[in-house]
Short mmCIF file of C-alpha atoms in Angstrom, two decimals:
data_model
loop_
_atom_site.label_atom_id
_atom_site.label_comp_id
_atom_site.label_asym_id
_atom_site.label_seq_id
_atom_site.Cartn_x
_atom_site.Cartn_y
_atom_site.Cartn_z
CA UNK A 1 -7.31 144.05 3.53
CA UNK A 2 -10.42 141.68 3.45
CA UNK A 3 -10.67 141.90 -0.54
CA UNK A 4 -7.26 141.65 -1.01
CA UNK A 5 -7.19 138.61 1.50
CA UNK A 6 -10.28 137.36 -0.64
CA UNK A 7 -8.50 137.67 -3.91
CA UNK A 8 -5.13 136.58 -3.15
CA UNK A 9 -6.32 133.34 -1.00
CA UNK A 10 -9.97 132.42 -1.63
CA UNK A 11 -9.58 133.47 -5.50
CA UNK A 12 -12.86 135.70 -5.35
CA UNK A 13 -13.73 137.00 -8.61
CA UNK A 14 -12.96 140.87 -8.38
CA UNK A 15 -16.81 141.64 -9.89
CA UNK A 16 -17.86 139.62 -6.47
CA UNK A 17 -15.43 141.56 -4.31
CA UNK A 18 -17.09 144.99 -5.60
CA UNK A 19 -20.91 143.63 -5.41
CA UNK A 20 -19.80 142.31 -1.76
CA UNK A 21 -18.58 145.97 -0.88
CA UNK A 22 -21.71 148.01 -2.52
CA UNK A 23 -23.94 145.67 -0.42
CA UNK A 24 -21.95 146.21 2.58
CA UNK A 25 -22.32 149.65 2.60
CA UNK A 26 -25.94 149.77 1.58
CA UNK A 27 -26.76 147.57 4.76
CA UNK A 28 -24.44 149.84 6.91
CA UNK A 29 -26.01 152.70 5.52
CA UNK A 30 -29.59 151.29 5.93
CA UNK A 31 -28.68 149.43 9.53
CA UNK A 32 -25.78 151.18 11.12
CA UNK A 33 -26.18 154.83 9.32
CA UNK A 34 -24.14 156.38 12.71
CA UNK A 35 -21.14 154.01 11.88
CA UNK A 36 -21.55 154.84 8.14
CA UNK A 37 -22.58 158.72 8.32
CA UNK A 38 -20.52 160.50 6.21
CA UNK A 39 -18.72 164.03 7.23
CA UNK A 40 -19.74 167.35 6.68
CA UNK A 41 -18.07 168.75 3.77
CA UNK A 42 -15.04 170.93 4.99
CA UNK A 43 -16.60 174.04 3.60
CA UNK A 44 -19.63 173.76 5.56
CA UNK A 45 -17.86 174.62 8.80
CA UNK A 46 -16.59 178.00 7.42
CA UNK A 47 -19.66 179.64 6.14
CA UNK A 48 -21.10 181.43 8.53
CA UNK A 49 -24.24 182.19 6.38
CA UNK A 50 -25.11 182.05 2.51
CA UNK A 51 -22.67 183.17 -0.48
CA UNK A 52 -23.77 184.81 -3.20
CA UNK A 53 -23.48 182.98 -6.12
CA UNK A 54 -25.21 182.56 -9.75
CA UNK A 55 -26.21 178.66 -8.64
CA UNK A 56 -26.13 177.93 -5.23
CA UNK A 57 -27.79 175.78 -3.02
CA UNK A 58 -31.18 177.87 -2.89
CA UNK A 59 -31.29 178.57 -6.71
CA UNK A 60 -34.46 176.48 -8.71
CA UNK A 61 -33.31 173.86 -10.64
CA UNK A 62 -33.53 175.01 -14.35
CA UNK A 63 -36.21 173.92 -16.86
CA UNK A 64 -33.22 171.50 -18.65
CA UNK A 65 -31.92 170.00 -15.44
CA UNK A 66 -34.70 169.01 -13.74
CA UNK A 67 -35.95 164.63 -14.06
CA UNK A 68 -38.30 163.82 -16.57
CA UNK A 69 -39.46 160.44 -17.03
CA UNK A 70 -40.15 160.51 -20.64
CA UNK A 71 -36.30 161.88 -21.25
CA UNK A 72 -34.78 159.18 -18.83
CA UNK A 73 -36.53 156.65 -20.70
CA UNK A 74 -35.22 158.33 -24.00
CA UNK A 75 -31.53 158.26 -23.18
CA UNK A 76 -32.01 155.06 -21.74
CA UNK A 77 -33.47 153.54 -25.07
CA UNK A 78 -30.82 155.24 -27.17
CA UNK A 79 -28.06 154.13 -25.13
CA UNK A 80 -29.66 150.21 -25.57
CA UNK A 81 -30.67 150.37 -28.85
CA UNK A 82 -27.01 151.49 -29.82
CA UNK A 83 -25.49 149.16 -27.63
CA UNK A 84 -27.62 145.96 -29.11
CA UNK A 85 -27.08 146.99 -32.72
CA UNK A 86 -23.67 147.42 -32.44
CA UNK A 87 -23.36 143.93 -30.75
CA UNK A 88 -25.93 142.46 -33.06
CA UNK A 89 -23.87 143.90 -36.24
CA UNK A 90 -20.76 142.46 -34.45
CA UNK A 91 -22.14 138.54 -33.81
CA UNK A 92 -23.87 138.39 -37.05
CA UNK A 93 -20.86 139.37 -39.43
CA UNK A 94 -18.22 137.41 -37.27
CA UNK A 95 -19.79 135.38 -34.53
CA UNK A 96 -20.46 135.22 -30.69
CA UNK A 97 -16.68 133.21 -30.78
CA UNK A 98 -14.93 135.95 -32.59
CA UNK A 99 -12.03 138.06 -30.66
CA UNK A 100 -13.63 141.54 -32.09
CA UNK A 101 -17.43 140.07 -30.43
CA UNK A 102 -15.59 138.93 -27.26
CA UNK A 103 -13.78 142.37 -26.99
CA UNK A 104 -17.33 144.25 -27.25
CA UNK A 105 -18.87 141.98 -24.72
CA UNK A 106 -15.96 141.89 -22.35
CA UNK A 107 -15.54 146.20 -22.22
CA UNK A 108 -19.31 146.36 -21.80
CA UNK A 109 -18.88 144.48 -18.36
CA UNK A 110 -16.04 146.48 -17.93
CA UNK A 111 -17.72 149.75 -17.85
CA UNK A 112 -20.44 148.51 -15.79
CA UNK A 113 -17.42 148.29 -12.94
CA UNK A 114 -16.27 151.98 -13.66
CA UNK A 115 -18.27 153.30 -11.12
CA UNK A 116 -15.77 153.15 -8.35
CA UNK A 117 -12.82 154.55 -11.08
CA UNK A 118 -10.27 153.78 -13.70
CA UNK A 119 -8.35 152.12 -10.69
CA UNK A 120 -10.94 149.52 -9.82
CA UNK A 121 -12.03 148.30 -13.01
CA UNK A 122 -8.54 147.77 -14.48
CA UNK A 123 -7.36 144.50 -12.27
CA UNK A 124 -10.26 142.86 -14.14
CA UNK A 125 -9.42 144.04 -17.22
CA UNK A 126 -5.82 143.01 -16.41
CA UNK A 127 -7.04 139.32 -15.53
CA UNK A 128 -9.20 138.98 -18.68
CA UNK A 129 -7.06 140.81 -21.11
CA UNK A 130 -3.73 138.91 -20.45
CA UNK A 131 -5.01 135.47 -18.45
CA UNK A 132 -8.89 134.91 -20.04
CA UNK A 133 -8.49 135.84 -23.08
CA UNK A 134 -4.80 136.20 -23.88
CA UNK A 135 -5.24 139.83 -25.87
CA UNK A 136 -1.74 140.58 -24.35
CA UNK A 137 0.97 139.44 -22.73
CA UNK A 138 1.36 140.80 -18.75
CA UNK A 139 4.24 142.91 -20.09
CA UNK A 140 2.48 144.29 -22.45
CA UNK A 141 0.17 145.45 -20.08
CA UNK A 142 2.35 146.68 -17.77
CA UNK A 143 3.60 149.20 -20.59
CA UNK A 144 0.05 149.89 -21.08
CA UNK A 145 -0.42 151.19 -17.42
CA UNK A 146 2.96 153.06 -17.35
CA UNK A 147 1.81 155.00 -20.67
CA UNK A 148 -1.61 155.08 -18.98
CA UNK A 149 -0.01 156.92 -15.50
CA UNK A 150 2.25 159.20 -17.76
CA UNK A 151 -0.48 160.64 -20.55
CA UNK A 152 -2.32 163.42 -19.86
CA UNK A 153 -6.34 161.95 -19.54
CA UNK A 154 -7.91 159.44 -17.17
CA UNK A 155 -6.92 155.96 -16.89
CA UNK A 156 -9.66 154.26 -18.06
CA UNK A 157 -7.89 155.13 -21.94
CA UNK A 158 -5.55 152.01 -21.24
CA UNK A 159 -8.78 150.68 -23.00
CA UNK A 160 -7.49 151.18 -26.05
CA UNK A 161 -4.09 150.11 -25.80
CA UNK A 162 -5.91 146.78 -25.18
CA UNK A 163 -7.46 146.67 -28.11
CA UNK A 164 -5.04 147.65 -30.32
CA UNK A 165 -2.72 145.64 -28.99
CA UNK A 166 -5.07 142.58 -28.91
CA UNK A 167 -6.57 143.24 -32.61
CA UNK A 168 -2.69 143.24 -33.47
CA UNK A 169 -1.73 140.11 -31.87
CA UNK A 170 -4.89 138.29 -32.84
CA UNK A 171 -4.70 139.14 -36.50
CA UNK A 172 -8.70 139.90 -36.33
CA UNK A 173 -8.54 141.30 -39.70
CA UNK A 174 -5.53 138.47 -41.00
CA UNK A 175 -1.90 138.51 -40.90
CA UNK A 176 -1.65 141.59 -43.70
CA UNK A 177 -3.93 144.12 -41.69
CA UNK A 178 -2.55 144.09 -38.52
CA UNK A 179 -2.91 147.73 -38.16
CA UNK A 180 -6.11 148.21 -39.46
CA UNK A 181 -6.77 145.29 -36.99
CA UNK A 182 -5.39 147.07 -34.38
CA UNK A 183 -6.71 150.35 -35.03
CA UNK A 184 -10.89 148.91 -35.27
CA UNK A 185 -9.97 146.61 -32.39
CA UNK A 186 -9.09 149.80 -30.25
CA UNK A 187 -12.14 151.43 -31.62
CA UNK A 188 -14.80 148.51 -30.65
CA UNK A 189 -13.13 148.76 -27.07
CA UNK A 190 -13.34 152.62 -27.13
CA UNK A 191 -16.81 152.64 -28.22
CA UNK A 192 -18.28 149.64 -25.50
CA UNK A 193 -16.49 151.06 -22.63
CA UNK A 194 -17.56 155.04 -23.17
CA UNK A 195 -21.32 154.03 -24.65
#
């Protein structure tokens, strides 16, 4: 009710509203951890002593599961260095200003709000898709969401009906390629929301 209250009246940015909650609940859990305890799985209560099973709860963590520094720092690397060239490839062939650069830099703070689900990163999406940057019209994006809720797949795929339908409607490749625009449009928003 609060976050709606803040959205709806005080015009809150909806990245704020999810910072504001993760920082609520990291003080409650740090400050208040009886108020904020979570419950006991409802599996817990019916074991009366340990299953046998091929990985449980007491099995050693294999050799390819367990942390290693040097691998985190790998995958992290990978994931940056793919990230930056694909953004650097994208502002130095068409610009900081262009719709295909915007779209990358736009779905790359989207899927840093994924965390809590397809259903509470797409109102932002929604706001900076149709009002920000004008990819689509709100209809549009309500037939986005229905064919979303009605395909087989998670939510977060409305992605791509974004970009397509953006990269159609803002010519990014010029008035005679509107499906090619549509079609790397979709791709650019696939690739910096899933990297």
């Amino acid at each position: 009710a609060l976050s709606f209250l803040a959205m709806a009246v005080f015009n809150v940015p909806f990245p704020a509203i999810l910072l504001g909650a993760a920082v609520l609940g990291w003080v409650g859990m740090r400050w208040l951890p009886h108020i904020f305890q979570a419950a006991p799985p409802s599996h817990a209560a019916k074991t009366d002593g340990v299953v046998d099973a091929l990985i449980g709860d007491h099995s050693p963590i294999p050799r390819h599961a367990r942390f290693s520094r040097r691998r985190t720092l790998l995958t992290v690397a990978t994931g940056l260095g793919l990230w930056s060239g694909a953004m650097a490839l994208l502002w130095g062939t068409l610009g900081p200003a262009h719709d295909l650069s915007l779209m990358g830099w736009f779905f790359t703070k989207a899927a840093l709000l994924t965390f809590g689900g397809a259903y509470a990163v797409l109102p932002y999406v929604v706001q900076g898709g149709v009002e920000h940057y004008e990819w689509l019209s709100a209809t549009q994006m309500m037939d986005g969401l229905a064919l979303g809720e009605t395909t087989p797949g998670p939510l977060i795929m409305v992605v791509a009906f974004v970009g397509f339908v953006g990269g159609w409607t803002k010519e990014v490749l010029g008035p005679d390629l509107l499906l090619g625009g549509g079609v790397l449009a979709a791709s650019i928003v696939t690739f910096f929301t899933f990297l």
